[in-house]
Tab-separated table of C-alpha atoms in Angstrom:
chain	number	residue	atom	x	y	z
A	20	UNK	CA	-186.861	169.016	82.606
A	21	UNK	CA	-187.179	172.659	83.583
A	22	UNK	CA	-189.742	174.622	81.619
A	23	UNK	CA	-190.643	178.267	81.741
A	24	UNK	CA	-193.872	180.105	81.011
A	25	UNK	CA	-193.637	183.852	81.565
A	26	UNK	CA	-196.205	186.531	80.865
A	27	UNK	CA	-194.805	190.015	81.381
A	28	UNK	CA	-197.404	192.752	81.573
A	29	UNK	CA	-196.724	196.488	81.570
A	30	UNK	CA	-199.930	198.290	80.640
A	31	UNK	CA	-203.101	196.665	79.496
A	32	UNK	CA	-204.901	198.505	76.703
A	33	UNK	CA	-207.728	196.398	75.343
A	34	UNK	CA	-209.260	198.941	73.005
A	35	UNK	CA	-207.578	197.566	69.885
A	36	UNK	CA	-209.669	195.732	67.345
A	37	UNK	CA	-208.880	192.092	66.796
A	38	UNK	CA	-208.801	192.667	63.054
A	39	UNK	CA	-205.769	194.955	63.450
A	40	UNK	CA	-203.360	192.148	64.223
A	41	UNK	CA	-200.334	192.734	61.983
A	42	UNK	CA	-196.800	191.780	62.793
A	43	UNK	CA	-193.410	190.363	61.855
A	44	UNK	CA	-192.956	186.755	62.880
A	45	UNK	CA	-191.330	183.361	62.324
A	46	UNK	CA	-192.454	179.758	62.722
A	47	UNK	CA	-189.806	177.030	62.682
A	48	UNK	CA	-189.068	173.404	63.530
A	49	UNK	CA	-185.960	171.410	64.371
A	50	UNK	CA	-186.297	168.076	62.599
A	51	UNK	CA	-183.505	166.551	64.710
A	52	UNK	CA	-184.809	167.397	68.186
A	53	UNK	CA	-188.527	167.573	67.349
A	54	UNK	CA	-188.773	171.119	68.704
A	55	UNK	CA	-191.362	173.486	67.243
A	56	UNK	CA	-191.221	177.214	67.863
A	57	UNK	CA	-192.641	180.582	67.000
A	58	UNK	CA	-191.742	184.182	67.710
A	59	UNK	CA	-193.101	187.532	66.690
A	60	UNK	CA	-193.934	191.108	67.592
A	61	UNK	CA	-196.495	193.746	66.656
A	62	UNK	CA	-197.468	197.355	67.308
A	63	UNK	CA	-200.838	196.076	68.504
A	64	UNK	CA	-201.262	196.135	72.283
A	65	UNK	CA	-202.879	193.752	74.739
A	66	UNK	CA	-205.487	191.999	72.630
A	67	UNK	CA	-207.174	189.375	74.810
A	68	UNK	CA	-204.442	190.067	77.337
A	69	UNK	CA	-201.658	188.618	75.187
A	70	UNK	CA	-200.961	191.054	72.323
A	71	UNK	CA	-199.133	189.597	69.336
A	72	UNK	CA	-199.109	186.134	70.911
A	73	UNK	CA	-202.756	185.674	69.926
A	74	UNK	CA	-201.692	184.676	66.413
A	75	UNK	CA	-199.370	181.811	67.429
A	76	UNK	CA	-200.526	178.202	67.235
A	77	UNK	CA	-197.863	175.579	68.023
A	78	UNK	CA	-199.028	171.959	67.901
A	79	UNK	CA	-196.695	169.619	69.780
A	80	UNK	CA	-195.049	167.034	67.551
A	81	UNK	CA	-196.848	168.290	64.438
A	82	UNK	CA	-196.171	171.884	63.424
A	83	UNK	CA	-196.858	175.590	63.836
A	84	UNK	CA	-199.213	178.097	62.244
A	85	UNK	CA	-199.249	181.893	62.272
A	86	UNK	CA	-202.478	183.565	61.192
A	87	UNK	CA	-201.889	187.298	61.007
A	88	UNK	CA	-203.049	190.471	59.242
A	89	UNK	CA	-206.735	191.018	59.987
A	90	UNK	CA	-206.521	188.122	62.423
A	91	UNK	CA	-209.661	186.101	62.914
A	92	UNK	CA	-210.061	183.268	65.471
A	93	UNK	CA	-212.213	181.196	63.095
A	94	UNK	CA	-209.527	181.166	60.404
A	95	UNK	CA	-206.960	180.249	63.033
A	96	UNK	CA	-209.063	177.367	64.368
A	97	UNK	CA	-209.730	176.133	60.841
A	98	UNK	CA	-205.996	176.120	60.090
A	99	UNK	CA	-205.381	174.189	63.316
A	100	UNK	CA	-208.024	171.606	62.425
A	101	UNK	CA	-206.690	171.135	58.916
A	102	UNK	CA	-203.174	170.520	60.222
A	103	UNK	CA	-204.550	167.877	62.577
A	104	UNK	CA	-206.325	166.315	59.590
A	105	UNK	CA	-202.920	165.873	57.943
A	106	UNK	CA	-203.059	168.487	55.205
A	107	UNK	CA	-199.731	169.881	54.029
A	108	UNK	CA	-198.839	173.538	54.715
A	109	UNK	CA	-199.712	174.549	51.143
A	110	UNK	CA	-202.941	172.545	51.230
A	111	UNK	CA	-203.926	174.313	54.457
A	112	UNK	CA	-203.302	177.721	52.887
A	113	UNK	CA	-205.221	176.793	49.744
A	114	UNK	CA	-208.166	175.686	51.906
A	115	UNK	CA	-208.037	178.891	53.984
A	116	UNK	CA	-208.076	181.052	50.854
A	117	UNK	CA	-211.089	179.217	49.492
A	118	UNK	CA	-212.953	179.140	52.808
A	119	UNK	CA	-212.058	182.483	54.378
A	120	UNK	CA	-214.460	183.315	57.208
A	121	UNK	CA	-215.322	186.726	55.681
A	122	UNK	CA	-214.759	185.665	52.083
A	123	UNK	CA	-211.831	188.084	51.836
A	124	UNK	CA	-208.496	186.221	51.958
A	125	UNK	CA	-206.711	189.179	50.328
A	126	UNK	CA	-206.314	190.853	53.742
A	127	UNK	CA	-204.813	187.768	55.471
A	128	UNK	CA	-201.280	186.539	55.964
A	129	UNK	CA	-200.215	183.007	56.948
A	130	UNK	CA	-196.990	181.172	57.759
A	131	UNK	CA	-197.018	177.401	58.316
A	132	UNK	CA	-194.320	174.763	58.981
A	133	UNK	CA	-194.853	171.009	59.444
A	134	UNK	CA	-192.547	168.817	61.536
A	135	UNK	CA	-194.181	165.593	60.373
A	136	UNK	CA	-193.288	166.471	56.783
A	137	UNK	CA	-189.620	167.036	57.598
A	138	UNK	CA	-189.937	170.793	57.912
A	139	UNK	CA	-192.084	171.472	54.856
A	140	UNK	CA	-193.276	175.091	54.920
A	141	UNK	CA	-195.570	177.461	53.072
A	142	UNK	CA	-196.758	181.054	53.413
A	143	UNK	CA	-199.310	183.417	51.938
A	144	UNK	CA	-199.576	187.206	51.843
A	145	UNK	CA	-202.807	188.720	50.552
A	146	UNK	CA	-202.532	191.503	48.003
A	147	UNK	CA	-204.539	193.856	50.207
A	148	UNK	CA	-202.338	193.495	53.283
A	149	UNK	CA	-200.718	196.825	54.160
A	150	UNK	CA	-197.282	197.576	52.742
A	151	UNK	CA	-194.572	196.745	53.189
A	152	UNK	CA	-195.602	193.095	53.165
A	153	UNK	CA	-193.618	189.952	52.411
A	154	UNK	CA	-192.929	186.358	53.366
A	155	UNK	CA	-189.877	184.106	53.002
A	156	UNK	CA	-189.955	180.329	53.357
A	157	UNK	CA	-187.273	177.683	53.555
A	158	UNK	CA	-186.719	174.153	54.860
A	159	UNK	CA	-188.037	174.127	58.410
A	160	UNK	CA	-189.207	177.740	58.689
A	161	UNK	CA	-191.342	180.593	57.430
A	162	UNK	CA	-190.828	184.335	58.021
A	163	UNK	CA	-193.667	186.783	57.348
A	164	UNK	CA	-194.694	190.351	58.067
A	165	UNK	CA	-196.792	193.318	56.990
A	166	UNK	CA	-197.039	197.052	57.760
A	167	UNK	CA	-193.239	196.855	57.804
A	168	UNK	CA	-190.521	199.458	57.435
A	169	UNK	CA	-189.358	197.614	54.324
A	170	UNK	CA	-187.779	194.386	53.059
A	171	UNK	CA	-184.902	194.867	55.509
A	172	UNK	CA	-187.102	193.440	58.271
A	173	UNK	CA	-187.978	190.089	56.691
A	174	UNK	CA	-184.615	189.851	54.886
A	175	UNK	CA	-182.637	190.401	58.090
A	176	UNK	CA	-184.816	187.963	60.024
A	177	UNK	CA	-184.332	185.353	57.308
A	178	UNK	CA	-180.555	185.834	57.141
A	179	UNK	CA	-180.199	185.771	60.922
A	180	UNK	CA	-182.185	182.551	61.301
A	181	UNK	CA	-180.156	180.805	58.606
A	182	UNK	CA	-176.815	181.951	60.008
A	183	UNK	CA	-177.433	181.445	63.729
A	184	UNK	CA	-176.207	178.157	65.141
A	185	UNK	CA	-177.367	176.359	68.247
A	186	UNK	CA	-180.719	175.276	69.677
A	187	UNK	CA	-183.973	176.400	68.090
A	188	UNK	CA	-184.714	178.732	71.027
A	189	UNK	CA	-181.443	180.617	70.457
A	190	UNK	CA	-182.108	180.890	66.729
A	191	UNK	CA	-185.615	182.257	67.263
A	192	UNK	CA	-184.427	184.794	69.840
A	193	UNK	CA	-181.664	186.017	67.515
A	194	UNK	CA	-184.166	186.259	64.646
A	195	UNK	CA	-186.526	188.357	66.745
A	196	UNK	CA	-183.636	190.596	67.808
A	197	UNK	CA	-182.688	191.091	64.165
A	198	UNK	CA	-186.043	192.806	63.628
A	199	UNK	CA	-185.585	195.190	66.552
A	200	UNK	CA	-185.344	198.290	64.418
A	201	UNK	CA	-187.300	201.432	65.274
A	202	UNK	CA	-190.466	201.446	63.197
A	203	UNK	CA	-190.067	197.817	62.072
A	204	UNK	CA	-193.845	197.822	62.427
A	205	UNK	CA	-194.230	201.326	60.973
A	206	UNK	CA	-197.016	202.249	63.404
A	207	UNK	CA	-194.510	202.049	66.251
A	208	UNK	CA	-192.047	204.593	64.837
A	209	UNK	CA	-193.555	207.434	66.962
A	210	UNK	CA	-193.032	205.259	70.055
A	211	UNK	CA	-189.337	204.851	69.265
A	212	UNK	CA	-189.653	201.063	69.220
A	213	UNK	CA	-189.917	198.207	66.765
A	214	UNK	CA	-193.208	197.011	68.188
A	215	UNK	CA	-195.462	197.074	71.233
A	216	UNK	CA	-196.089	193.422	72.128
A	217	UNK	CA	-194.201	190.227	71.390
A	218	UNK	CA	-193.546	186.601	72.250
A	219	UNK	CA	-191.290	183.578	71.853
A	220	UNK	CA	-192.335	179.969	72.307
A	221	UNK	CA	-190.698	176.547	71.913
A	222	UNK	CA	-192.468	173.223	72.449
A	223	UNK	CA	-190.699	169.885	72.716
A	224	UNK	CA	-192.230	166.449	72.223
A	225	UNK	CA	-193.610	165.435	75.604
A	226	UNK	CA	-194.189	168.966	76.885
A	227	UNK	CA	-197.962	168.574	77.028
A	228	UNK	CA	-199.673	171.693	78.368
A	229	UNK	CA	-196.444	173.273	79.644
A	230	UNK	CA	-194.138	174.576	76.871
A	231	UNK	CA	-190.397	174.219	77.262
A	232	UNK	CA	-190.162	177.975	76.699
A	233	UNK	CA	-192.916	180.584	76.551
A	234	UNK	CA	-192.377	184.297	77.095
A	235	UNK	CA	-195.248	186.675	76.347
A	236	UNK	CA	-195.077	190.462	76.558
A	237	UNK	CA	-198.688	191.654	76.021
A	238	UNK	CA	-197.986	195.372	76.056
A	239	UNK	CA	-195.260	197.905	76.752
A	240	UNK	CA	-195.216	201.649	77.352
A	241	UNK	CA	-193.916	204.057	74.739
A	242	UNK	CA	-190.140	203.915	74.506
A	243	UNK	CA	-189.873	200.337	75.798
A	244	UNK	CA	-189.263	197.743	73.117
A	245	UNK	CA	-190.918	194.393	73.893
A	246	UNK	CA	-188.028	192.561	72.248
A	247	UNK	CA	-185.708	193.972	74.933
A	248	UNK	CA	-188.103	192.710	77.593
A	249	UNK	CA	-188.244	189.290	75.938
A	250	UNK	CA	-184.442	189.196	75.690
A	251	UNK	CA	-184.042	189.897	79.411
A	252	UNK	CA	-186.528	187.141	80.278
A	253	UNK	CA	-184.856	184.826	77.768
A	254	UNK	CA	-181.440	185.431	79.337
A	255	UNK	CA	-182.888	184.644	82.761
A	256	UNK	CA	-184.380	181.463	81.343
A	257	UNK	CA	-181.008	180.452	79.924
A	258	UNK	CA	-179.403	181.064	83.309
A	259	UNK	CA	-182.094	178.963	84.968
A	260	UNK	CA	-181.131	176.003	82.805
A	261	UNK	CA	-177.853	175.973	84.668
A	262	UNK	CA	-179.208	176.537	88.163
A	263	UNK	CA	-182.311	174.365	87.944
A	264	UNK	CA	-181.533	171.527	85.559
A	265	UNK	CA	-177.784	171.552	85.924
A	266	UNK	CA	-176.961	172.641	89.494
A	267	UNK	CA	-173.351	171.494	89.147
A	268	UNK	CA	-172.620	173.367	85.939
A	269	UNK	CA	-170.827	176.678	85.784
A	270	UNK	CA	-169.552	176.689	82.189
A	271	UNK	CA	-169.690	174.152	79.379
A	272	UNK	CA	-168.187	175.357	76.138
A	273	UNK	CA	-166.752	174.036	72.890
A	274	UNK	CA	-164.153	176.186	71.150
A	275	UNK	CA	-164.508	176.477	68.231
A	276	UNK	CA	-168.007	175.131	67.676
A	277	UNK	CA	-167.558	174.846	63.908
A	278	UNK	CA	-164.875	172.614	62.389
A	279	UNK	CA	-163.970	171.624	58.837
A	280	UNK	CA	-164.805	167.982	58.190
A	281	UNK	CA	-161.163	167.145	57.471
A	282	UNK	CA	-160.538	164.320	59.953
A	283	UNK	CA	-157.890	166.300	61.858
A	284	UNK	CA	-159.243	169.606	63.181
A	285	UNK	CA	-160.067	169.654	66.884
A	286	UNK	CA	-162.409	171.525	69.215
A	287	UNK	CA	-161.523	171.954	72.879
A	288	UNK	CA	-164.298	171.108	75.333
A	289	UNK	CA	-164.006	172.978	78.641
A	290	UNK	CA	-166.115	172.125	81.686
A	291	UNK	CA	-166.191	173.944	85.030
A	292	UNK	CA	-168.503	172.011	87.359
A	293	UNK	CA	-169.442	173.388	90.766
A	294	UNK	CA	-171.899	172.287	93.413
A	295	UNK	CA	-174.687	174.337	94.974
A	296	UNK	CA	-172.255	175.906	97.432
A	297	UNK	CA	-170.223	177.271	94.529
A	298	UNK	CA	-167.252	175.117	95.442
A	299	UNK	CA	-165.492	172.430	93.480
A	300	UNK	CA	-166.998	168.982	93.186
A	301	UNK	CA	-166.838	166.846	96.306
A	302	UNK	CA	-164.581	163.828	96.558
A	303	UNK	CA	-165.982	160.827	94.721
A	304	UNK	CA	-167.675	162.880	92.005
A	305	UNK	CA	-166.460	162.733	88.416
A	306	UNK	CA	-167.178	164.177	84.977
A	307	UNK	CA	-168.010	161.979	82.012
A	308	UNK	CA	-168.837	162.957	78.442
A	309	UNK	CA	-171.041	161.258	75.885
A	310	UNK	CA	-171.729	162.149	72.287
A	311	UNK	CA	-174.082	161.597	69.395
A	312	UNK	CA	-172.234	162.139	66.138
A	313	UNK	CA	-169.297	161.076	64.011
A	314	UNK	CA	-166.517	163.005	65.741
A	315	UNK	CA	-163.797	161.266	67.764
A	316	UNK	CA	-164.179	162.227	71.447
A	317	UNK	CA	-161.101	161.999	73.646
A	318	UNK	CA	-161.146	160.928	77.321
A	319	UNK	CA	-161.840	163.639	79.894
A	320	UNK	CA	-158.804	165.109	81.640
A	321	UNK	CA	-158.986	166.475	85.193
A	322	UNK	CA	-156.910	169.677	85.221
A	323	UNK	CA	-156.795	169.660	89.057
A	324	UNK	CA	-158.018	173.259	89.223
A	325	UNK	CA	-161.692	172.369	89.345
A	326	UNK	CA	-162.015	172.223	85.565
A	327	UNK	CA	-162.010	169.422	83.045
A	328	UNK	CA	-161.277	169.241	79.364
A	329	UNK	CA	-161.526	166.947	76.368
A	330	UNK	CA	-161.103	167.233	72.620
A	331	UNK	CA	-163.400	166.343	69.757
A	332	UNK	CA	-161.670	165.536	66.464
A	333	UNK	CA	-163.705	166.261	63.356
A	334	UNK	CA	-164.814	163.374	61.130
A	335	UNK	CA	-164.479	163.465	57.355
A	336	UNK	CA	-168.215	163.978	56.828
A	337	UNK	CA	-170.391	167.039	57.391
A	338	UNK	CA	-173.019	167.132	60.132
A	339	UNK	CA	-173.272	167.826	63.846
A	340	UNK	CA	-171.995	166.285	67.059
A	341	UNK	CA	-174.005	166.675	70.257
A	342	UNK	CA	-171.908	166.366	73.409
A	343	UNK	CA	-173.429	165.859	76.865
A	344	UNK	CA	-171.559	166.287	80.128
A	345	UNK	CA	-172.603	164.449	83.290
A	346	UNK	CA	-171.546	164.576	86.907
A	347	UNK	CA	-171.478	161.142	88.499
A	348	UNK	CA	-170.681	159.887	91.977
A	349	UNK	CA	-169.322	156.457	92.763
A	350	UNK	CA	-172.865	155.102	92.687
A	351	UNK	CA	-175.243	157.473	90.927
A	352	UNK	CA	-175.596	159.910	88.067
A	353	UNK	CA	-176.054	163.290	89.743
A	354	UNK	CA	-176.847	165.648	86.888
A	355	UNK	CA	-176.909	165.869	83.112
A	356	UNK	CA	-175.441	169.117	81.870
A	357	UNK	CA	-176.779	171.217	79.076
A	358	UNK	CA	-175.574	169.846	75.778
A	359	UNK	CA	-172.992	171.416	73.514
A	360	UNK	CA	-173.082	171.085	69.736
A	361	UNK	CA	-170.158	171.024	67.300
A	362	UNK	CA	-170.858	171.610	63.619
A	363	UNK	CA	-168.775	170.011	60.857
A	364	UNK	CA	-168.682	171.818	57.529
A	365	UNK	CA	-167.218	171.044	54.126
A	366	UNK	CA	-163.510	171.987	54.127
A	367	UNK	CA	-162.582	174.937	51.951
A	368	UNK	CA	-159.295	176.185	50.565
A	369	UNK	CA	-158.675	178.283	53.670
A	370	UNK	CA	-158.492	175.077	55.686
A	371	UNK	CA	-156.196	173.139	53.385
A	372	UNK	CA	-152.817	172.283	54.829
A	373	UNK	CA	-149.624	173.592	53.279
A	374	UNK	CA	-151.466	176.399	51.506
A	375	UNK	CA	-150.800	180.089	51.931
A	376	UNK	CA	-154.168	180.327	53.693
A	377	UNK	CA	-152.753	178.339	56.578
A	378	UNK	CA	-150.558	181.302	57.480
A	379	UNK	CA	-153.549	183.492	58.213
A	380	UNK	CA	-156.502	182.945	60.500
A	381	UNK	CA	-159.508	185.074	61.404
A	382	UNK	CA	-160.959	184.250	64.819
A	383	UNK	CA	-164.567	184.473	65.921
A	384	UNK	CA	-165.319	187.810	67.544
A	385	UNK	CA	-165.983	187.965	71.254
A	386	UNK	CA	-168.267	188.514	72.970
A	387	UNK	CA	-170.722	187.009	70.510
A	388	UNK	CA	-173.453	188.245	70.302
A	389	UNK	CA	-172.346	191.728	71.388
A	390	UNK	CA	-173.665	195.189	72.294
A	391	UNK	CA	-172.236	197.586	71.261
A	392	UNK	CA	-168.522	196.637	71.174
A	393	UNK	CA	-166.691	193.441	70.348
A	394	UNK	CA	-163.086	192.330	69.792
A	395	UNK	CA	-161.855	190.721	66.578
A	396	UNK	CA	-158.572	188.798	66.557
A	397	UNK	CA	-156.589	187.534	63.592
A	398	UNK	CA	-153.262	185.712	63.207
A	399	UNK	CA	-150.505	186.470	60.695
A	400	UNK	CA	-147.450	184.236	60.335
A	401	UNK	CA	-145.598	187.025	58.546
A	402	UNK	CA	-145.743	190.795	58.196
A	403	UNK	CA	-148.605	191.606	55.833
A	404	UNK	CA	-150.761	194.422	54.550
A	405	UNK	CA	-154.146	193.815	56.117
A	406	UNK	CA	-157.638	195.097	55.442
A	407	UNK	CA	-160.432	194.212	57.841
A	408	UNK	CA	-163.899	195.473	56.992
A	409	UNK	CA	-167.452	195.068	58.300
A	410	UNK	CA	-170.476	194.575	56.046
A	411	UNK	CA	-174.221	194.391	56.671
A	412	UNK	CA	-176.436	191.577	55.368
A	413	UNK	CA	-177.014	193.456	52.114
A	414	UNK	CA	-173.287	193.662	51.448
A	415	UNK	CA	-172.941	197.340	52.287
A	416	UNK	CA	-169.642	198.282	53.920
A	417	UNK	CA	-170.288	199.725	57.374
A	418	UNK	CA	-166.740	200.102	58.731
A	419	UNK	CA	-163.063	199.714	57.864
A	420	UNK	CA	-161.270	198.515	60.978
A	421	UNK	CA	-157.796	197.919	59.559
A	422	UNK	CA	-156.062	199.080	56.379
A	423	UNK	CA	-152.315	198.995	56.964
A	424	UNK	CA	-149.268	196.782	57.389
A	425	UNK	CA	-149.448	194.627	60.513
A	426	UNK	CA	-146.761	192.543	62.265
A	427	UNK	CA	-146.756	188.775	62.353
A	428	UNK	CA	-148.418	186.991	65.251
A	429	UNK	CA	-151.788	187.653	66.867
A	430	UNK	CA	-153.408	191.030	66.279
A	431	UNK	CA	-156.725	192.386	67.485
A	432	UNK	CA	-159.036	195.332	66.964
A	433	UNK	CA	-162.204	196.529	68.652
A	434	UNK	CA	-165.370	197.190	66.692
A	435	UNK	CA	-167.830	199.732	68.078
A	436	UNK	CA	-171.303	199.293	66.579
A	437	UNK	CA	-172.836	202.322	68.276
A	438	UNK	CA	-175.463	203.741	65.954
A	439	UNK	CA	-175.968	200.534	64.001
A	440	UNK	CA	-179.222	198.538	64.199
A	441	UNK	CA	-179.408	195.052	65.637
A	442	UNK	CA	-178.829	192.245	63.176
A	443	UNK	CA	-176.257	190.066	61.466
A	444	UNK	CA	-173.001	191.587	60.222
A	445	UNK	CA	-169.996	190.073	58.475
A	446	UNK	CA	-166.344	190.931	59.003
A	447	UNK	CA	-163.800	190.140	56.314
A	448	UNK	CA	-160.016	189.804	56.517
A	449	UNK	CA	-157.813	190.218	53.462
A	450	UNK	CA	-154.098	189.479	53.823
A	451	UNK	CA	-151.493	187.814	51.627
A	452	UNK	CA	-154.003	187.038	48.914
A	453	UNK	CA	-156.275	185.244	51.395
A	454	UNK	CA	-159.855	186.294	52.135
A	455	UNK	CA	-161.644	185.031	55.244
A	456	UNK	CA	-165.117	186.066	56.424
A	457	UNK	CA	-167.064	185.422	59.610
A	458	UNK	CA	-170.423	186.561	60.901
A	459	UNK	CA	-171.302	188.358	64.117
A	460	UNK	CA	-174.584	189.364	65.700
A	461	UNK	CA	-175.352	192.735	67.234
A	462	UNK	CA	-178.099	192.352	69.852
A	463	UNK	CA	-179.446	195.456	71.554
């Protein structure tokens, strides 16, 4: 399994006090895969050579702890030890408050999540942490921050994490991007950035001393946002999954990746395998698919143009379906491709057959995520008056894209998000008495 550990250094300024470690961050686990991750950023520079990363403690197979706001290594080590002793996240926090190294827990902030307890989480924000300060917990995660621009930072991070699908690494990266707002850590507003240092880390069971993913940006110059640097490194890491682990894989996609659990809806699986010479697979090599889930997977069809396809038919229960593609020769398995995941959700009225909703359909925007423009398509089976609007996570209308009569068939419109901050947005179609809403993510 390919793993990556990257430390990106711009300028090293070690004059900051360790007690000044304040940040916005998230700890999270995936109870299905056993992955544990953390991500965060701060306007503190290269403390101990790693900046904001100093606060992260990810314990393989067990859980993750963030000790921030007036960070102290003794408190962090104590939290680590208590997790190894088997205390719950709330029990760890209660112990830390009672046994604070300087007898002043009011200036500390903690976020803890436990894989062994099925994603149980807890957080604490001392009353004397600098405003704005807040934490949000949920099953499998905890978001926390202080010296923030306002509740928009933690609220947007929380909403983005909950509404981003895919592997834990993707969800953490999107959550970090959601906080990339100038002055997110208010001390960085004069720099024109959200923060000064940052990190993302994911550990899988069996990783040992080498995390599956670890990107650390200890410091950045004024005007350079560390989240942009992390995103570039993250994108390179994603590309390396194809070239290193999956040398035969060009594209593996499922469209759509969310289906109603109605027993009939289908997702198309497209595969474009290539070898290291960027040519089609050699004679004697074949594609096979396997799955873990309740969906009905069709046989693979060779389209004779170098691509392959199959269909997954949704079950009648909610859940997920993990699909793996493999290249095999006549004798050996050559490579296991990166997995694709299909999500099955409870059917709603817009999916019911023979209803008026069936005459209208709002497609997922593309590209997704986007910066700064994206295309939104929708289908009308008859001429209709259409309104298509964009809203932010707080429900504020940010744009009206369509407000007029449109012809039947497929229609599309471009959305330009220039001037809007990174984060999750929702676009809503109203036509013929039907309302459909989808989310999109602006990543800068």
